């Protein structure tokens, strides 16, 4: 598929999917239980993927910066509101926002700067794609794994010990972050090995076994 067609189809899918979902949410609960609403959930990510795959390196970088800012703006607005209306565990919310900004920078801003810097065609295109993909993938998986480990550990600790989630977080988040990074590295590395084995044809025929010496 040509890049121009990818961009056009991606923009159409993204616009139609996002607009339809917003309309469904505006219509209320009846529209959200429609099977069409669940089908429309797949249009925005498909459209975004097509759009990104058709863009040049420089435009991909610009798109990533825009996406990063879109995710950061709600936190900026909420942070400004909290300055005048502080809430309990304000320090916990602040630390979480700082770490979210760090992950958003790793997922969007830093790869975007790299893509814009290396937008000229070169023999290192495959290397650049792998480097950016590795950075984004490991950052997203680390964020997901760290969140799961932190929430699961916090739920177990707060239910079985006389301790609140805030104290658990400040005492154990470093360990959870390390474990999340380890799990994400294992998942990405395992997927990379499987992909390499498939590409290079490293598969044993039925009934075969590895040599013992």
PDB file of C-alpha atoms in Angstrom:
ATOM      1  CA  UNK A   1       0.000   0.000   0.000  1.00  0.00           C
ATOM      2  CA  UNK A   2       1.380   3.403  -0.982  1.00  0.00           C
ATOM      3  CA  UNK A   3       2.179   5.961   1.698  1.00  0.00           C
ATOM      4  CA  UNK A   4      -0.332   8.493   0.322  1.00  0.00           C
ATOM      5  CA  UNK A   5      -3.130   5.926   0.513  1.00  0.00           C
ATOM      6  CA  UNK A   6      -2.098   4.959   4.069  1.00  0.00           C
ATOM      7  CA  UNK A   7      -2.247   8.614   5.134  1.00  0.00           C
ATOM      8  CA  UNK A   8      -5.671   9.174   3.557  1.00  0.00           C
ATOM      9  CA  UNK A   9      -7.202   5.958   4.940  1.00  0.00           C
ATOM     10  CA  UNK A  10      -5.611   6.537   8.343  1.00  0.00           C
ATOM     11  CA  UNK A  11      -6.972  10.076   8.565  1.00  0.00           C
ATOM     12  CA  UNK A  12     -10.462   8.909   7.511  1.00  0.00           C
ATOM     13  CA  UNK A  13     -10.531   5.983   9.975  1.00  0.00           C
ATOM     14  CA  UNK A  14      -9.194   8.177  12.775  1.00  0.00           C
ATOM     15  CA  UNK A  15     -11.700  10.983  12.138  1.00  0.00           C
ATOM     16  CA  UNK A  16     -14.710   8.700  11.637  1.00  0.00           C
ATOM     17  CA  UNK A  17     -13.850   6.464  14.592  1.00  0.00           C
ATOM     18  CA  UNK A  18     -13.148   9.300  17.030  1.00  0.00           C
ATOM     19  CA  UNK A  19     -16.154  11.341  15.918  1.00  0.00           C
ATOM     20  CA  UNK A  20     -18.494   8.360  16.124  1.00  0.00           C
ATOM     21  CA  UNK A  21     -17.284   7.405  19.588  1.00  0.00           C
ATOM     22  CA  UNK A  22     -17.744  10.958  20.865  1.00  0.00           C
ATOM     23  CA  UNK A  23     -21.244  11.007  19.352  1.00  0.00           C
ATOM     24  CA  UNK A  24     -22.072   7.662  20.960  1.00  0.00           C
ATOM     25  CA  UNK A  25     -20.943   8.891  24.377  1.00  0.00           C
ATOM     26  CA  UNK A  26     -22.999  12.043  23.891  1.00  0.00           C
ATOM     27  CA  UNK A  27     -26.120  10.034  23.096  1.00  0.00           C
ATOM     28  CA  UNK A  28     -25.816   8.152  26.365  1.00  0.00           C
ATOM     29  CA  UNK A  29     -26.012   4.593  27.627  1.00  0.00           C
ATOM     30  CA  UNK A  30     -28.309   3.274  24.873  1.00  0.00           C
ATOM     31  CA  UNK A  31     -25.805   4.108  22.133  1.00  0.00           C
ATOM     32  CA  UNK A  32     -22.868   2.672  24.107  1.00  0.00           C
ATOM     33  CA  UNK A  33     -24.457  -0.791  24.383  1.00  0.00           C
ATOM     34  CA  UNK A  34     -24.889  -0.981  20.617  1.00  0.00           C
ATOM     35  CA  UNK A  35     -22.558  -3.506  18.868  1.00  0.00           C
ATOM     36  CA  UNK A  36     -21.585  -0.720  16.477  1.00  0.00           C
ATOM     37  CA  UNK A  37     -20.019   1.216  19.348  1.00  0.00           C
ATOM     38  CA  UNK A  38     -17.652  -1.673  20.077  1.00  0.00           C
ATOM     39  CA  UNK A  39     -16.740  -1.990  16.395  1.00  0.00           C
ATOM     40  CA  UNK A  40     -15.934   1.727  16.316  1.00  0.00           C
ATOM     41  CA  UNK A  41     -13.417   1.218  19.142  1.00  0.00           C
ATOM     42  CA  UNK A  42     -11.057  -0.409  16.624  1.00  0.00           C
ATOM     43  CA  UNK A  43     -11.217   2.392  14.038  1.00  0.00           C
ATOM     44  CA  UNK A  44      -9.099   5.039  15.854  1.00  0.00           C
ATOM     45  CA  UNK A  45      -6.096   2.751  16.605  1.00  0.00           C
ATOM     46  CA  UNK A  46      -6.215   1.255  13.086  1.00  0.00           C
ATOM     47  CA  UNK A  47      -6.417   4.726  11.568  1.00  0.00           C
ATOM     48  CA  UNK A  48      -3.611   6.000  13.760  1.00  0.00           C
ATOM     49  CA  UNK A  49      -1.405   3.048  12.802  1.00  0.00           C
ATOM     50  CA  UNK A  50      -2.027   3.567   9.089  1.00  0.00           C
ATOM     51  CA  UNK A  51      -1.423   7.297   9.382  1.00  0.00           C
ATOM     52  CA  UNK A  52       1.853   6.873  11.252  1.00  0.00           C
ATOM     53  CA  UNK A  53       3.127   4.177   8.877  1.00  0.00           C
ATOM     54  CA  UNK A  54       2.543   6.445   5.878  1.00  0.00           C
ATOM     55  CA  UNK A  55       4.186   9.576   7.283  1.00  0.00           C
ATOM     56  CA  UNK A  56       7.800  10.534   6.793  1.00  0.00           C
ATOM     57  CA  UNK A  57      10.272  10.395   9.699  1.00  0.00           C
ATOM     58  CA  UNK A  58       9.968  14.117  10.304  1.00  0.00           C
ATOM     59  CA  UNK A  59       6.157  14.107  10.273  1.00  0.00           C
ATOM     60  CA  UNK A  60       6.076  11.029  12.522  1.00  0.00           C
ATOM     61  CA  UNK A  61       8.179  12.962  15.009  1.00  0.00           C
ATOM     62  CA  UNK A  62       5.855  15.957  14.854  1.00  0.00           C
ATOM     63  CA  UNK A  63       2.833  13.676  15.331  1.00  0.00           C
ATOM     64  CA  UNK A  64       4.441  12.034  18.375  1.00  0.00           C
ATOM     65  CA  UNK A  65       5.137  15.443  19.949  1.00  0.00           C
ATOM     66  CA  UNK A  66       1.498  16.442  19.409  1.00  0.00           C
ATOM     67  CA  UNK A  67       0.319  13.163  20.964  1.00  0.00           C
ATOM     68  CA  UNK A  68       2.604  13.645  23.964  1.00  0.00           C
ATOM     69  CA  UNK A  69       1.327  17.163  24.569  1.00  0.00           C
ATOM     70  CA  UNK A  70      -2.292  15.963  24.276  1.00  0.00           C
ATOM     71  CA  UNK A  71      -1.665  13.411  27.045  1.00  0.00           C
ATOM     72  CA  UNK A  72       0.198  15.935  29.219  1.00  0.00           C
ATOM     73  CA  UNK A  73      -2.313  18.809  28.998  1.00  0.00           C
ATOM     74  CA  UNK A  74      -4.981  17.199  31.268  1.00  0.00           C
ATOM     75  CA  UNK A  75      -2.325  16.679  33.955  1.00  0.00           C
ATOM     76  CA  UNK A  76      -1.212  20.316  33.624  1.00  0.00           C
ATOM     77  CA  UNK A  77      -4.806  21.524  33.988  1.00  0.00           C
ATOM     78  CA  UNK A  78      -5.447  19.236  36.951  1.00  0.00           C
ATOM     79  CA  UNK A  79      -2.179  20.345  38.562  1.00  0.00           C
ATOM     80  CA  UNK A  80      -3.177  24.008  38.252  1.00  0.00           C
ATOM     81  CA  UNK A  81      -6.558  23.225  39.850  1.00  0.00           C
ATOM     82  CA  UNK A  82      -4.844  21.391  42.718  1.00  0.00           C
ATOM     83  CA  UNK A  83      -2.663  24.408  43.497  1.00  0.00           C
ATOM     84  CA  UNK A  84      -5.749  26.300  44.690  1.00  0.00           C
ATOM     85  CA  UNK A  85      -7.660  23.222  45.869  1.00  0.00           C
ATOM     86  CA  UNK A  86      -5.192  20.781  47.442  1.00  0.00           C
ATOM     87  CA  UNK A  87      -6.367  17.247  48.128  1.00  0.00           C
ATOM     88  CA  UNK A  88      -5.301  14.530  50.603  1.00  0.00           C
ATOM     89  CA  UNK A  89      -2.138  12.687  49.563  1.00  0.00           C
ATOM     90  CA  UNK A  90      -1.101  15.640  47.431  1.00  0.00           C
ATOM     91  CA  UNK A  91       2.532  14.510  47.535  1.00  0.00           C
ATOM     92  CA  UNK A  92       1.550  11.099  46.169  1.00  0.00           C
ATOM     93  CA  UNK A  93      -0.335  12.657  43.238  1.00  0.00           C
ATOM     94  CA  UNK A  94       2.629  14.947  42.507  1.00  0.00           C
ATOM     95  CA  UNK A  95       5.112  12.056  42.406  1.00  0.00           C
ATOM     96  CA  UNK A  96       2.809  10.013  40.173  1.00  0.00           C
ATOM     97  CA  UNK A  97       2.444  12.954  37.769  1.00  0.00           C
ATOM     98  CA  UNK A  98       6.232  13.383  37.641  1.00  0.00           C
ATOM     99  CA  UNK A  99       6.727   9.720  36.742  1.00  0.00           C
ATOM    100  CA  UNK A 100       3.920   9.877  34.163  1.00  0.00           C
ATOM    101  CA  UNK A 101       5.610  12.868  32.525  1.00  0.00           C
ATOM    102  CA  UNK A 102       8.863  10.908  32.438  1.00  0.00           C
ATOM    103  CA  UNK A 103       7.202   7.949  30.745  1.00  0.00           C
ATOM    104  CA  UNK A 104       5.343  10.205  28.306  1.00  0.00           C
ATOM    105  CA  UNK A 105       8.671  11.792  27.386  1.00  0.00           C
ATOM    106  CA  UNK A 106      10.173   8.328  26.804  1.00  0.00           C
ATOM    107  CA  UNK A 107       7.169   7.232  24.751  1.00  0.00           C
ATOM    108  CA  UNK A 108       6.584  10.400  22.709  1.00  0.00           C
ATOM    109  CA  UNK A 109       9.016  13.299  23.092  1.00  0.00           C
ATOM    110  CA  UNK A 110      12.460  11.635  22.944  1.00  0.00           C
ATOM    111  CA  UNK A 111      11.563   9.319  20.009  1.00  0.00           C
ATOM    112  CA  UNK A 112      10.013  12.314  18.238  1.00  0.00           C
ATOM    113  CA  UNK A 113      13.210  14.342  18.586  1.00  0.00           C
ATOM    114  CA  UNK A 114      15.224  11.377  17.295  1.00  0.00           C
ATOM    115  CA  UNK A 115      12.893  10.864  14.312  1.00  0.00           C
ATOM    116  CA  UNK A 116      13.044  14.546  13.381  1.00  0.00           C
ATOM    117  CA  UNK A 117      16.829  14.524  13.700  1.00  0.00           C
ATOM    118  CA  UNK A 118      17.195  11.416  11.489  1.00  0.00           C
ATOM    119  CA  UNK A 119      14.482  12.269   8.953  1.00  0.00           C
ATOM    120  CA  UNK A 120      16.845  12.074   5.967  1.00  0.00           C
ATOM    121  CA  UNK A 121      16.915   8.667   4.208  1.00  0.00           C
ATOM    122  CA  UNK A 122      19.994   6.619   5.042  1.00  0.00           C
ATOM    123  CA  UNK A 123      21.329   3.072   5.169  1.00  0.00           C
ATOM    124  CA  UNK A 124      20.506   3.016   8.889  1.00  0.00           C
ATOM    125  CA  UNK A 125      16.736   3.167   8.391  1.00  0.00           C
ATOM    126  CA  UNK A 126      16.182  -0.353   9.745  1.00  0.00           C
ATOM    127  CA  UNK A 127      18.393   0.400  12.751  1.00  0.00           C
ATOM    128  CA  UNK A 128      16.506   3.653  13.432  1.00  0.00           C
ATOM    129  CA  UNK A 129      13.141   1.893  13.267  1.00  0.00           C
ATOM    130  CA  UNK A 130      14.347  -0.820  15.653  1.00  0.00           C
ATOM    131  CA  UNK A 131      15.779   1.716  18.102  1.00  0.00           C
ATOM    132  CA  UNK A 132      12.624   3.830  18.178  1.00  0.00           C
ATOM    133  CA  UNK A 133      10.401   0.747  18.404  1.00  0.00           C
ATOM    134  CA  UNK A 134      12.484  -0.677  21.241  1.00  0.00           C
ATOM    135  CA  UNK A 135      12.367   2.629  23.181  1.00  0.00           C
ATOM    136  CA  UNK A 136       8.621   3.097  22.799  1.00  0.00           C
ATOM    137  CA  UNK A 137       7.808  -0.575  23.407  1.00  0.00           C
ATOM    138  CA  UNK A 138       9.963  -0.960  26.516  1.00  0.00           C
ATOM    139  CA  UNK A 139       8.610   2.327  27.951  1.00  0.00           C
ATOM    140  CA  UNK A 140       4.954   1.405  27.426  1.00  0.00           C
ATOM    141  CA  UNK A 141       5.405  -2.103  28.807  1.00  0.00           C
ATOM    142  CA  UNK A 142       7.394  -0.814  31.785  1.00  0.00           C
ATOM    143  CA  UNK A 143       4.597   1.644  32.574  1.00  0.00           C
ATOM    144  CA  UNK A 144       1.958  -1.093  32.307  1.00  0.00           C
ATOM    145  CA  UNK A 145       3.933  -3.707  34.273  1.00  0.00           C
ATOM    146  CA  UNK A 146       4.916  -1.212  36.979  1.00  0.00           C
ATOM    147  CA  UNK A 147       1.301  -0.096  37.362  1.00  0.00           C
ATOM    148  CA  UNK A 148       0.072  -3.696  37.662  1.00  0.00           C
ATOM    149  CA  UNK A 149       2.781  -4.655  40.167  1.00  0.00           C
ATOM    150  CA  UNK A 150       2.258  -1.490  42.247  1.00  0.00           C
ATOM    151  CA  UNK A 151      -1.533  -1.780  42.370  1.00  0.00           C
ATOM    152  CA  UNK A 152      -1.473  -5.529  43.052  1.00  0.00           C
ATOM    153  CA  UNK A 153       1.149  -5.217  45.794  1.00  0.00           C
ATOM    154  CA  UNK A 154      -0.646  -2.239  47.300  1.00  0.00           C
ATOM    155  CA  UNK A 155      -3.984  -4.053  47.337  1.00  0.00           C
ATOM    156  CA  UNK A 156      -2.460  -7.104  49.059  1.00  0.00           C
ATOM    157  CA  UNK A 157      -0.508  -5.029  51.595  1.00  0.00           C
ATOM    158  CA  UNK A 158      -3.289  -2.634  52.535  1.00  0.00           C
ATOM    159  CA  UNK A 159      -5.783  -5.473  52.964  1.00  0.00           C
ATOM    160  CA  UNK A 160      -3.531  -7.674  55.102  1.00  0.00           C
ATOM    161  CA  UNK A 161      -1.565  -5.065  57.106  1.00  0.00           C
ATOM    162  CA  UNK A 162      -2.368  -1.872  58.951  1.00  0.00           C
ATOM    163  CA  UNK A 163      -0.846   0.390  56.288  1.00  0.00           C
ATOM    164  CA  UNK A 164      -2.296   2.774  53.712  1.00  0.00           C
ATOM    165  CA  UNK A 165      -1.481   2.885  50.012  1.00  0.00           C
ATOM    166  CA  UNK A 166       0.476   6.125  50.311  1.00  0.00           C
ATOM    167  CA  UNK A 167       2.979   4.618  52.760  1.00  0.00           C
ATOM    168  CA  UNK A 168       3.227   1.448  50.660  1.00  0.00           C
ATOM    169  CA  UNK A 169       3.886   3.489  47.517  1.00  0.00           C
ATOM    170  CA  UNK A 170       6.712   5.593  48.937  1.00  0.00           C
ATOM    171  CA  UNK A 171       8.419   2.586  50.514  1.00  0.00           C
ATOM    172  CA  UNK A 172       8.108   0.147  47.622  1.00  0.00           C
ATOM    173  CA  UNK A 173       7.644   2.032  44.346  1.00  0.00           C
ATOM    174  CA  UNK A 174      11.347   1.769  43.481  1.00  0.00           C
ATOM    175  CA  UNK A 175      11.160  -2.027  43.741  1.00  0.00           C
ATOM    176  CA  UNK A 176       7.941  -2.072  41.695  1.00  0.00           C
ATOM    177  CA  UNK A 177       9.553   0.113  39.020  1.00  0.00           C
ATOM    178  CA  UNK A 178      12.555  -2.202  38.806  1.00  0.00           C
ATOM    179  CA  UNK A 179      10.356  -5.295  38.622  1.00  0.00           C
ATOM    180  CA  UNK A 180       8.192  -3.650  35.953  1.00  0.00           C
ATOM    181  CA  UNK A 181      11.267  -2.839  33.862  1.00  0.00           C
ATOM    182  CA  UNK A 182      12.565  -6.401  34.282  1.00  0.00           C
ATOM    183  CA  UNK A 183       9.250  -7.933  33.225  1.00  0.00           C
ATOM    184  CA  UNK A 184       8.935  -5.642  30.215  1.00  0.00           C
ATOM    185  CA  UNK A 185      12.535  -6.359  29.163  1.00  0.00           C
ATOM    186  CA  UNK A 186      11.882 -10.110  29.364  1.00  0.00           C
ATOM    187  CA  UNK A 187       8.684  -9.791  27.309  1.00  0.00           C
ATOM    188  CA  UNK A 188      10.290  -7.597  24.633  1.00  0.00           C
ATOM    189  CA  UNK A 189      13.432  -9.739  24.513  1.00  0.00           C
ATOM    190  CA  UNK A 190      11.415 -12.949  24.249  1.00  0.00           C
ATOM    191  CA  UNK A 191       9.320 -11.451  21.442  1.00  0.00           C
ATOM    192  CA  UNK A 192      12.475 -10.288  19.650  1.00  0.00           C
ATOM    193  CA  UNK A 193      13.995 -13.778  19.872  1.00  0.00           C
ATOM    194  CA  UNK A 194      10.826 -15.367  18.502  1.00  0.00           C
ATOM    195  CA  UNK A 195      10.728 -12.846  15.654  1.00  0.00           C
ATOM    196  CA  UNK A 196      14.398 -13.482  14.836  1.00  0.00           C
ATOM    197  CA  UNK A 197      13.870 -17.226  14.885  1.00  0.00           C
ATOM    198  CA  UNK A 198      10.908 -16.904  12.540  1.00  0.00           C
ATOM    199  CA  UNK A 199      12.699 -14.538  10.140  1.00  0.00           C
ATOM    200  CA  UNK A 200      15.829 -16.668   9.908  1.00  0.00           C
ATOM    201  CA  UNK A 201      13.960 -19.970   9.801  1.00  0.00           C
ATOM    202  CA  UNK A 202      15.266 -21.295  13.118  1.00  0.00           C
ATOM    203  CA  UNK A 203      12.698 -24.008  13.584  1.00  0.00           C
ATOM    204  CA  UNK A 204      13.130 -27.721  14.060  1.00  0.00           C
ATOM    205  CA  UNK A 205      11.262 -30.142  11.786  1.00  0.00           C
ATOM    206  CA  UNK A 206       8.760 -32.459  13.354  1.00  0.00           C
ATOM    207  CA  UNK A 207      10.457 -35.205  15.356  1.00  0.00           C
ATOM    208  CA  UNK A 208      13.910 -33.561  15.208  1.00  0.00           C
ATOM    209  CA  UNK A 209      16.048 -32.845  18.263  1.00  0.00           C
ATOM    210  CA  UNK A 210      19.037 -30.669  19.042  1.00  0.00           C
ATOM    211  CA  UNK A 211      22.488 -32.313  18.998  1.00  0.00           C
ATOM    212  CA  UNK A 212      23.851 -33.328  22.392  1.00  0.00           C
ATOM    213  CA  UNK A 213      27.537 -32.793  21.553  1.00  0.00           C
TER     214      UNK A 213
END
